[in-house]
Amino acid sequence: MSEQSRKRPHILVTNDDGVFAPGLLALVQAMQPLGEVSVLAPERNWSGGGHVKTLDRPLRVREYRLVDGALAYASDGAPSDCVSLALLGFFKKPIDLVVSGINQGANLGHDVTYSGTVTAAMEAVIAGVPAVAFSLEVYENGRTTVDYQPAAQFAFKIVAQVLKYGIPSDILLNVNVPALPVDKIRGIRVTRQGLRVYHNRLDERIDPRGKPYYWIGGDIPTGVPEPGTDVGALTEGYVSVTPLHLDLTAYRVLSDLYTWAWDAVLTINEKEKPVSHSDPETTTIQCLADVLDK
């Protein structure tokens, strides 16, 4: 960052709940004291949309005003598209930090691969820009009004720390805030990803023309509250801060895979057992059987 950026960093705010979501407004207001804030978010809700790059059609961007009058832009693309647009030049001033949220609902464990909130932050990391994703735990008591202010206060504290100390450009922070009043939140814990437990089910229905259609639904996900994890921290009333990177390599398996007889398989397929194009499935099965016999 240049000295000028350090004084007044350019912060992009986006989300996956849509440009008029109350969580976005709360996050924008929390970021304004920390830097120059630009908003580019989806026009509609993209919850569970995952990491998307729209290449098969043009993207449209429209100008809006938030409830407090702040200027905002919205795209008909996904959250990750919004980040791409911003970083590729929609805003003429370079973006120093991407902040995504505040999502209505926690993003814990494997949720990060589904979450538009987190994958927007991932898109920033791919472009070499550090990012922070904020999510607020869902109330389980049926309340329809969500108070984003505790999460916004912690967003201010955490982003202030990020701007002070810095994080590598290939790292994003996934932050989850418990659904508690600010004075009941016990503090901040740095965590690793925990285990999310999904309770999915398939709901099959019949349309008026007699054809089946399907909903993927189920109960609210739970998790294993293991100490040191994001799930455990939320269960104990702490804000969870989990550093993530996009290297998904399973390093502990590499040494085992190195011992496999890869060359032997290639020899059987290419030399000892020439592939017959007349029945490729049978040939493949026979080659595998020969490998197992050895």
mmCIF file of C-alpha atoms in Angstrom:
data_model
loop_
_atom_site.group_PDB
_atom_site.id
_atom_site.type_symbol
_atom_site.label_atom_id
_atom_site.label_comp_id
_atom_site.label_asym_id
_atom_site.label_seq_id
_atom_site.Cartn_x
_atom_site.Cartn_y
_atom_site.Cartn_z
ATOM 1 C CA MET A 1 0.000 0.000 0.000
ATOM 2 C CA SER A 2 1.140 3.533 -0.730
ATOM 3 C CA GLU A 3 1.452 6.034 2.100
ATOM 4 C CA GLN A 4 -1.660 7.775 0.841
ATOM 5 C CA SER A 5 -3.639 4.514 0.855
ATOM 6 C CA ARG A 6 -2.522 3.785 4.395
ATOM 7 C CA LYS A 7 -4.008 7.079 5.501
ATOM 8 C CA ARG A 8 -7.295 6.546 3.708
ATOM 9 C CA PRO A 9 -7.612 3.000 2.340
ATOM 10 C CA HIS A 10 -10.152 2.266 -0.356
ATOM 11 C CA ILE A 11 -12.515 -0.380 1.031
ATOM 12 C CA LEU A 12 -14.939 -2.305 -1.176
ATOM 13 C CA VAL A 13 -18.072 -3.510 0.615
ATOM 14 C CA THR A 14 -20.140 -6.287 -0.935
ATOM 15 C CA ASN A 15 -22.399 -9.121 0.239
ATOM 16 C CA ASP A 16 -24.573 -11.994 -0.951
ATOM 17 C CA ASP A 17 -27.910 -10.956 0.594
ATOM 18 C CA GLY A 18 -28.435 -8.137 -1.896
ATOM 19 C CA VAL A 19 -27.692 -4.428 -2.036
ATOM 20 C CA PHE A 20 -30.626 -3.452 0.189
ATOM 21 C CA ALA A 21 -29.936 -6.022 2.922
ATOM 22 C CA PRO A 22 -29.696 -4.437 6.395
ATOM 23 C CA GLY A 23 -26.441 -6.278 7.058
ATOM 24 C CA LEU A 24 -24.785 -4.472 4.141
ATOM 25 C CA LEU A 25 -25.908 -1.088 5.434
ATOM 26 C CA ALA A 26 -24.574 -1.878 8.911
ATOM 27 C CA LEU A 27 -21.215 -2.918 7.449
ATOM 28 C CA VAL A 28 -20.955 0.153 5.219
ATOM 29 C CA GLN A 29 -21.575 2.438 8.194
ATOM 30 C CA ALA A 30 -19.001 0.539 10.280
ATOM 31 C CA MET A 31 -16.357 0.905 7.547
ATOM 32 C CA GLN A 32 -16.862 4.611 6.804
ATOM 33 C CA PRO A 33 -14.664 5.844 9.692
ATOM 34 C CA LEU A 34 -11.860 3.538 8.509
ATOM 35 C CA GLY A 35 -11.508 4.537 4.878
ATOM 36 C CA GLU A 36 -13.061 5.537 1.595
ATOM 37 C CA VAL A 37 -15.933 3.101 1.080
ATOM 38 C CA SER A 38 -17.295 1.930 -2.274
ATOM 39 C CA VAL A 39 -20.255 -0.414 -2.523
ATOM 40 C CA LEU A 40 -20.854 -2.939 -5.293
ATOM 41 C CA ALA A 41 -23.214 -5.758 -4.361
ATOM 42 C CA PRO A 42 -25.702 -8.075 -6.082
ATOM 43 C CA GLU A 43 -29.159 -6.812 -6.978
ATOM 44 C CA ARG A 44 -30.743 -9.928 -5.466
ATOM 45 C CA ASN A 45 -30.089 -12.508 -2.792
ATOM 46 C CA TRP A 46 -27.333 -14.971 -3.763
ATOM 47 C CA SER A 47 -27.203 -16.945 -0.507
ATOM 48 C CA GLY A 48 -25.686 -20.368 -1.134
ATOM 49 C CA GLY A 49 -24.649 -19.323 -4.636
ATOM 50 C CA GLY A 50 -21.018 -20.309 -4.150
ATOM 51 C CA HIS A 51 -18.066 -19.092 -6.204
ATOM 52 C CA VAL A 52 -19.294 -17.883 -9.589
ATOM 53 C CA LYS A 53 -17.668 -16.208 -12.578
ATOM 54 C CA THR A 54 -20.257 -15.145 -15.160
ATOM 55 C CA LEU A 55 -18.811 -15.506 -18.648
ATOM 56 C CA ASP A 56 -21.826 -16.399 -20.793
ATOM 57 C CA ARG A 57 -23.562 -12.998 -20.732
ATOM 58 C CA PRO A 58 -22.797 -9.320 -20.089
ATOM 59 C CA LEU A 59 -23.059 -7.923 -16.571
ATOM 60 C CA ARG A 60 -25.169 -4.845 -15.874
ATOM 61 C CA VAL A 61 -24.472 -2.359 -13.080
ATOM 62 C CA ARG A 62 -27.008 0.127 -11.732
ATOM 63 C CA GLU A 63 -26.706 3.003 -9.295
ATOM 64 C CA TYR A 64 -28.742 3.066 -6.086
ATOM 65 C CA ARG A 65 -28.941 4.892 -2.772
ATOM 66 C CA LEU A 66 -28.954 3.036 0.526
ATOM 67 C CA VAL A 67 -31.439 3.906 3.267
ATOM 68 C CA ASP A 68 -29.015 6.449 4.755
ATOM 69 C CA GLY A 69 -28.392 8.066 1.365
ATOM 70 C CA ALA A 70 -25.003 6.450 0.725
ATOM 71 C CA LEU A 71 -24.182 5.765 -2.921
ATOM 72 C CA ALA A 72 -24.165 2.106 -3.895
ATOM 73 C CA TYR A 73 -23.865 0.123 -7.104
ATOM 74 C CA ALA A 74 -25.537 -3.188 -7.779
ATOM 75 C CA SER A 75 -24.843 -5.828 -10.410
ATOM 76 C CA ASP A 76 -27.036 -8.573 -11.833
ATOM 77 C CA GLY A 77 -24.101 -10.917 -11.285
ATOM 78 C CA ALA A 78 -22.994 -12.985 -8.311
ATOM 79 C CA PRO A 79 -21.093 -11.608 -5.296
ATOM 80 C CA SER A 80 -17.820 -12.832 -6.789
ATOM 81 C CA ASP A 81 -18.738 -11.073 -10.053
ATOM 82 C CA CYS A 82 -19.224 -7.854 -8.094
ATOM 83 C CA VAL A 83 -15.721 -8.169 -6.665
ATOM 84 C CA SER A 84 -14.276 -8.903 -10.102
ATOM 85 C CA LEU A 85 -15.980 -5.859 -11.575
ATOM 86 C CA ALA A 86 -14.638 -3.636 -8.809
ATOM 87 C CA LEU A 87 -11.080 -4.937 -8.978
ATOM 88 C CA LEU A 88 -10.909 -4.979 -12.763
ATOM 89 C CA GLY A 89 -11.608 -1.265 -13.071
ATOM 90 C CA PHE A 90 -15.249 -0.365 -12.435
ATOM 91 C CA PHE A 91 -13.902 1.891 -9.701
ATOM 92 C CA LYS A 92 -10.988 3.917 -11.021
ATOM 93 C CA LYS A 93 -9.205 4.055 -7.654
ATOM 94 C CA PRO A 94 -7.556 0.718 -6.733
ATOM 95 C CA ILE A 95 -9.194 -1.315 -3.982
ATOM 96 C CA ASP A 96 -7.020 -1.924 -0.898
ATOM 97 C CA LEU A 97 -9.351 -4.209 1.055
ATOM 98 C CA VAL A 98 -12.549 -6.138 0.326
ATOM 99 C CA VAL A 99 -15.077 -6.550 3.132
ATOM 100 C CA SER A 100 -18.080 -8.840 2.598
ATOM 101 C CA GLY A 101 -21.249 -9.133 4.694
ATOM 102 C CA ILE A 102 -22.757 -8.876 7.179
ATOM 103 C CA ASN A 103 -24.415 -12.157 6.230
ATOM 104 C CA GLN A 104 -27.616 -13.260 7.943
ATOM 105 C CA GLY A 105 -26.506 -16.683 9.103
ATOM 106 C CA ALA A 106 -23.175 -18.116 10.181
ATOM 107 C CA ASN A 107 -20.673 -19.490 7.656
ATOM 108 C CA LEU A 108 -18.800 -22.223 9.482
ATOM 109 C CA GLY A 109 -16.759 -25.223 8.380
ATOM 110 C CA HIS A 110 -17.756 -26.404 4.902
ATOM 111 C CA ASP A 111 -20.231 -23.518 4.586
ATOM 112 C CA VAL A 112 -17.402 -21.441 3.108
ATOM 113 C CA THR A 113 -17.628 -23.284 -0.221
ATOM 114 C CA TYR A 114 -21.359 -22.566 -0.524
ATOM 115 C CA SER A 115 -21.375 -19.035 0.848
ATOM 116 C CA GLY A 116 -21.563 -16.093 -1.522
ATOM 117 C CA THR A 117 -20.311 -13.947 1.364
ATOM 118 C CA VAL A 118 -17.103 -15.931 1.758
ATOM 119 C CA THR A 119 -16.545 -16.651 -1.929
ATOM 120 C CA ALA A 120 -16.718 -12.912 -2.634
ATOM 121 C CA ALA A 121 -13.739 -12.608 -0.285
ATOM 122 C CA MET A 122 -12.094 -15.534 -2.091
ATOM 123 C CA GLU A 123 -12.414 -13.689 -5.391
ATOM 124 C CA ALA A 124 -10.506 -10.785 -3.862
ATOM 125 C CA VAL A 125 -7.724 -13.097 -2.713
ATOM 126 C CA ILE A 126 -7.426 -14.565 -6.213
ATOM 127 C CA ALA A 127 -6.788 -11.014 -7.434
ATOM 128 C CA GLY A 128 -4.173 -10.427 -4.732
ATOM 129 C CA VAL A 129 -6.317 -8.214 -2.495
ATOM 130 C CA PRO A 130 -6.821 -9.146 1.183
ATOM 131 C CA ALA A 131 -10.379 -9.631 2.334
ATOM 132 C CA VAL A 132 -12.597 -10.181 5.359
ATOM 133 C CA ALA A 133 -16.009 -11.908 5.373
ATOM 134 C CA PHE A 134 -18.488 -11.235 8.187
ATOM 135 C CA SER A 135 -21.451 -13.432 9.119
ATOM 136 C CA LEU A 136 -23.949 -13.228 11.968
ATOM 137 C CA GLU A 137 -25.345 -16.336 13.596
ATOM 138 C CA VAL A 138 -29.043 -16.921 12.881
ATOM 139 C CA TYR A 139 -31.460 -16.607 15.765
ATOM 140 C CA GLU A 140 -33.069 -19.949 16.543
ATOM 141 C CA ASN A 141 -35.991 -18.594 18.551
ATOM 142 C CA GLY A 142 -38.094 -17.492 15.610
ATOM 143 C CA ARG A 143 -37.288 -13.781 15.843
ATOM 144 C CA THR A 144 -37.725 -11.990 12.554
ATOM 145 C CA THR A 145 -35.753 -8.853 13.463
ATOM 146 C CA VAL A 146 -31.993 -9.266 13.400
ATOM 147 C CA ASP A 147 -29.762 -6.807 15.254
ATOM 148 C CA TYR A 148 -26.644 -6.262 13.147
ATOM 149 C CA GLN A 149 -25.090 -3.660 15.428
ATOM 150 C CA PRO A 150 -23.035 -6.075 17.587
ATOM 151 C CA ALA A 151 -21.583 -7.637 14.432
ATOM 152 C CA ALA A 152 -20.956 -4.172 12.957
ATOM 153 C CA GLN A 153 -19.065 -3.111 16.081
ATOM 154 C CA PHE A 154 -16.832 -6.170 15.877
ATOM 155 C CA ALA A 155 -16.403 -5.618 12.138
ATOM 156 C CA PHE A 156 -15.033 -2.155 12.899
ATOM 157 C CA LYS A 157 -12.610 -3.543 15.509
ATOM 158 C CA ILE A 158 -11.392 -6.392 13.316
ATOM 159 C CA VAL A 159 -10.920 -4.338 10.137
ATOM 160 C CA ALA A 160 -9.100 -1.675 12.172
ATOM 161 C CA GLN A 161 -6.680 -4.415 13.266
ATOM 162 C CA VAL A 162 -6.317 -5.657 9.688
ATOM 163 C CA LEU A 163 -5.456 -2.144 8.506
ATOM 164 C CA LYS A 164 -3.007 -1.689 11.366
ATOM 165 C CA TYR A 165 -1.135 -4.995 11.140
ATOM 166 C CA GLY A 166 -1.929 -6.143 7.604
ATOM 167 C CA ILE A 167 -2.620 -9.648 6.344
ATOM 168 C CA PRO A 168 -1.008 -11.395 3.359
ATOM 169 C CA SER A 169 -2.755 -10.756 0.062
ATOM 170 C CA ASP A 170 -3.410 -14.483 -0.347
ATOM 171 C CA ILE A 171 -5.309 -14.712 2.944
ATOM 172 C CA LEU A 172 -8.896 -13.932 3.869
ATOM 173 C CA LEU A 173 -10.395 -13.806 7.340
ATOM 174 C CA ASN A 174 -13.721 -15.565 7.867
ATOM 175 C CA VAL A 175 -15.435 -13.906 10.823
ATOM 176 C CA ASN A 176 -18.533 -15.275 12.550
ATOM 177 C CA VAL A 177 -20.388 -13.372 15.269
ATOM 178 C CA PRO A 178 -22.720 -15.035 17.797
ATOM 179 C CA ALA A 179 -26.344 -13.899 17.983
ATOM 180 C CA LEU A 180 -25.897 -12.129 21.310
ATOM 181 C CA PRO A 181 -26.087 -8.555 22.593
ATOM 182 C CA VAL A 182 -22.692 -6.914 22.395
ATOM 183 C CA ASP A 183 -22.251 -6.961 26.175
ATOM 184 C CA LYS A 184 -22.852 -10.735 26.215
ATOM 185 C CA ILE A 185 -20.200 -11.546 23.615
ATOM 186 C CA ARG A 186 -17.168 -12.863 25.490
ATOM 187 C CA GLY A 187 -14.500 -11.647 23.086
ATOM 188 C CA ILE A 188 -12.644 -12.746 19.943
ATOM 189 C CA ARG A 189 -10.974 -16.091 19.307
ATOM 190 C CA VAL A 190 -8.692 -17.039 16.429
ATOM 191 C CA THR A 191 -9.893 -20.436 15.228
ATOM 192 C CA ARG A 192 -9.597 -23.137 12.621
ATOM 193 C CA GLN A 193 -12.444 -24.508 10.534
ATOM 194 C CA GLY A 194 -14.745 -26.836 12.410
ATOM 195 C CA LEU A 195 -17.059 -29.607 11.275
ATOM 196 C CA ARG A 196 -20.443 -28.504 10.002
ATOM 197 C CA VAL A 197 -23.238 -31.093 10.167
ATOM 198 C CA TYR A 198 -25.913 -30.815 7.482
ATOM 199 C CA HIS A 199 -29.434 -32.179 7.762
ATOM 200 C CA ASN A 200 -30.409 -32.086 4.109
ATOM 201 C CA ARG A 201 -33.383 -33.810 2.607
ATOM 202 C CA LEU A 202 -34.960 -34.017 -0.824
ATOM 203 C CA ASP A 203 -38.523 -32.801 -1.168
ATOM 204 C CA GLU A 204 -40.141 -34.242 -4.313
ATOM 205 C CA ARG A 205 -43.339 -32.662 -5.583
ATOM 206 C CA ILE A 206 -45.567 -32.899 -8.650
ATOM 207 C CA ASP A 207 -46.401 -29.879 -10.778
ATOM 208 C CA PRO A 208 -49.889 -29.263 -12.289
ATOM 209 C CA ARG A 209 -48.801 -31.095 -15.447
ATOM 210 C CA GLY A 210 -47.924 -34.215 -13.514
ATOM 211 C CA LYS A 211 -44.168 -33.807 -13.772
ATOM 212 C CA PRO A 212 -41.908 -34.109 -10.727
ATOM 213 C CA TYR A 213 -39.804 -31.258 -9.390
ATOM 214 C CA TYR A 214 -37.509 -31.069 -6.373
ATOM 215 C CA TRP A 215 -36.523 -28.841 -3.478
ATOM 216 C CA ILE A 216 -33.297 -29.455 -1.590
ATOM 217 C CA GLY A 217 -34.127 -28.509 1.975
ATOM 218 C CA GLY A 218 -33.772 -29.682 5.542
ATOM 219 C CA ASP A 219 -33.225 -28.383 9.025
ATOM 220 C CA ILE A 220 -30.750 -25.663 10.000
ATOM 221 C CA PRO A 221 -27.171 -27.053 9.961
ATOM 222 C CA THR A 222 -25.533 -27.786 13.273
ATOM 223 C CA GLY A 223 -21.883 -28.441 14.053
ATOM 224 C CA VAL A 224 -19.386 -30.189 16.290
ATOM 225 C CA PRO A 225 -18.394 -27.649 18.981
ATOM 226 C CA GLU A 226 -14.780 -28.758 19.252
ATOM 227 C CA PRO A 227 -12.483 -26.360 21.156
ATOM 228 C CA GLY A 228 -10.317 -24.238 18.877
ATOM 229 C CA THR A 229 -12.799 -24.305 15.986
ATOM 230 C CA ASP A 230 -15.169 -21.710 14.589
ATOM 231 C CA VAL A 231 -18.145 -23.827 15.665
ATOM 232 C CA GLY A 232 -16.759 -24.155 19.175
ATOM 233 C CA ALA A 233 -16.090 -20.434 19.522
ATOM 234 C CA LEU A 234 -19.632 -19.456 18.551
ATOM 235 C CA THR A 235 -21.082 -22.062 20.878
ATOM 236 C CA GLU A 236 -19.134 -20.511 23.755
ATOM 237 C CA GLY A 237 -20.236 -16.976 22.884
ATOM 238 C CA TYR A 238 -17.059 -15.754 21.172
ATOM 239 C CA VAL A 239 -16.516 -14.098 17.816
ATOM 240 C CA SER A 240 -14.595 -16.509 15.587
ATOM 241 C CA VAL A 241 -11.812 -15.277 13.275
ATOM 242 C CA THR A 242 -10.568 -17.994 10.926
ATOM 243 C CA PRO A 243 -7.741 -17.328 8.440
ATOM 244 C CA LEU A 244 -8.333 -19.111 5.132
ATOM 245 C CA HIS A 245 -6.358 -19.584 1.940
ATOM 246 C CA LEU A 246 -7.275 -21.147 -1.372
ATOM 247 C CA ASP A 247 -4.610 -23.851 -1.509
ATOM 248 C CA LEU A 248 -6.837 -26.932 -1.112
ATOM 249 C CA THR A 249 -3.972 -29.417 -1.508
ATOM 250 C CA ALA A 250 -4.250 -32.329 0.934
ATOM 251 C CA TYR A 251 -0.571 -32.317 1.896
ATOM 252 C CA ARG A 252 -0.847 -35.229 4.350
ATOM 253 C CA VAL A 253 -1.915 -37.505 1.478
ATOM 254 C CA LEU A 254 0.852 -36.526 -0.934
ATOM 255 C CA SER A 255 3.438 -38.900 0.545
ATOM 256 C CA ASP A 256 1.044 -41.846 0.156
ATOM 257 C CA LEU A 257 0.177 -40.946 -3.422
ATOM 258 C CA TYR A 258 3.893 -40.735 -4.276
ATOM 259 C CA THR A 259 4.169 -44.471 -3.476
ATOM 260 C CA TRP A 260 1.479 -45.532 -5.963
ATOM 261 C CA ALA A 261 2.677 -47.406 -9.069
ATOM 262 C CA TRP A 262 1.735 -44.674 -11.514
ATOM 263 C CA ASP A 263 4.322 -45.793 -14.085
ATOM 264 C CA ALA A 264 3.089 -49.373 -13.904
ATOM 265 C CA VAL A 265 -0.425 -48.308 -14.723
ATOM 266 C CA LEU A 266 0.807 -46.301 -17.686
ATOM 267 C CA THR A 267 2.883 -49.272 -18.913
ATOM 268 C CA ILE A 268 -0.099 -51.615 -18.813
ATOM 269 C CA ASN A 269 -2.424 -49.159 -20.515
ATOM 270 C CA GLU A 270 -0.020 -47.960 -23.164
ATOM 271 C CA LYS A 271 2.334 -50.873 -23.879
ATOM 272 C CA GLU A 272 1.288 -54.256 -22.514
ATOM 273 C CA LYS A 273 -2.458 -53.753 -23.011
ATOM 274 C CA PRO A 274 -3.144 -51.547 -26.026
ATOM 275 C CA VAL A 275 -6.480 -49.815 -25.772
ATOM 276 C CA SER A 276 -9.199 -51.183 -28.005
ATOM 277 C CA HIS A 277 -11.456 -48.415 -29.248
ATOM 278 C CA SER A 278 -14.191 -50.960 -29.926
ATOM 279 C CA ASP A 279 -14.881 -51.505 -26.198
ATOM 280 C CA PRO A 280 -13.017 -48.923 -24.079
ATOM 281 C CA GLU A 281 -14.964 -49.722 -20.895
ATOM 282 C CA THR A 282 -14.005 -53.415 -20.973
ATOM 283 C CA THR A 283 -10.374 -52.561 -21.688
ATOM 284 C CA THR A 284 -10.212 -50.143 -18.761
ATOM 285 C CA ILE A 285 -11.716 -52.700 -16.381
ATOM 286 C CA GLN A 286 -9.263 -55.383 -17.523
ATOM 287 C CA CYS A 287 -6.288 -53.021 -17.077
ATOM 288 C CA LEU A 288 -7.384 -52.219 -13.534
ATOM 289 C CA ALA A 289 -7.808 -55.900 -12.770
ATOM 290 C CA ASP A 290 -4.271 -56.635 -14.034
ATOM 291 C CA VAL A 291 -2.895 -53.878 -11.785
ATOM 292 C CA LEU A 292 -4.651 -55.337 -8.744
ATOM 293 C CA ASP A 293 -3.348 -58.837 -9.577
ATOM 294 C CA LYS A 294 0.222 -57.525 -9.438
#
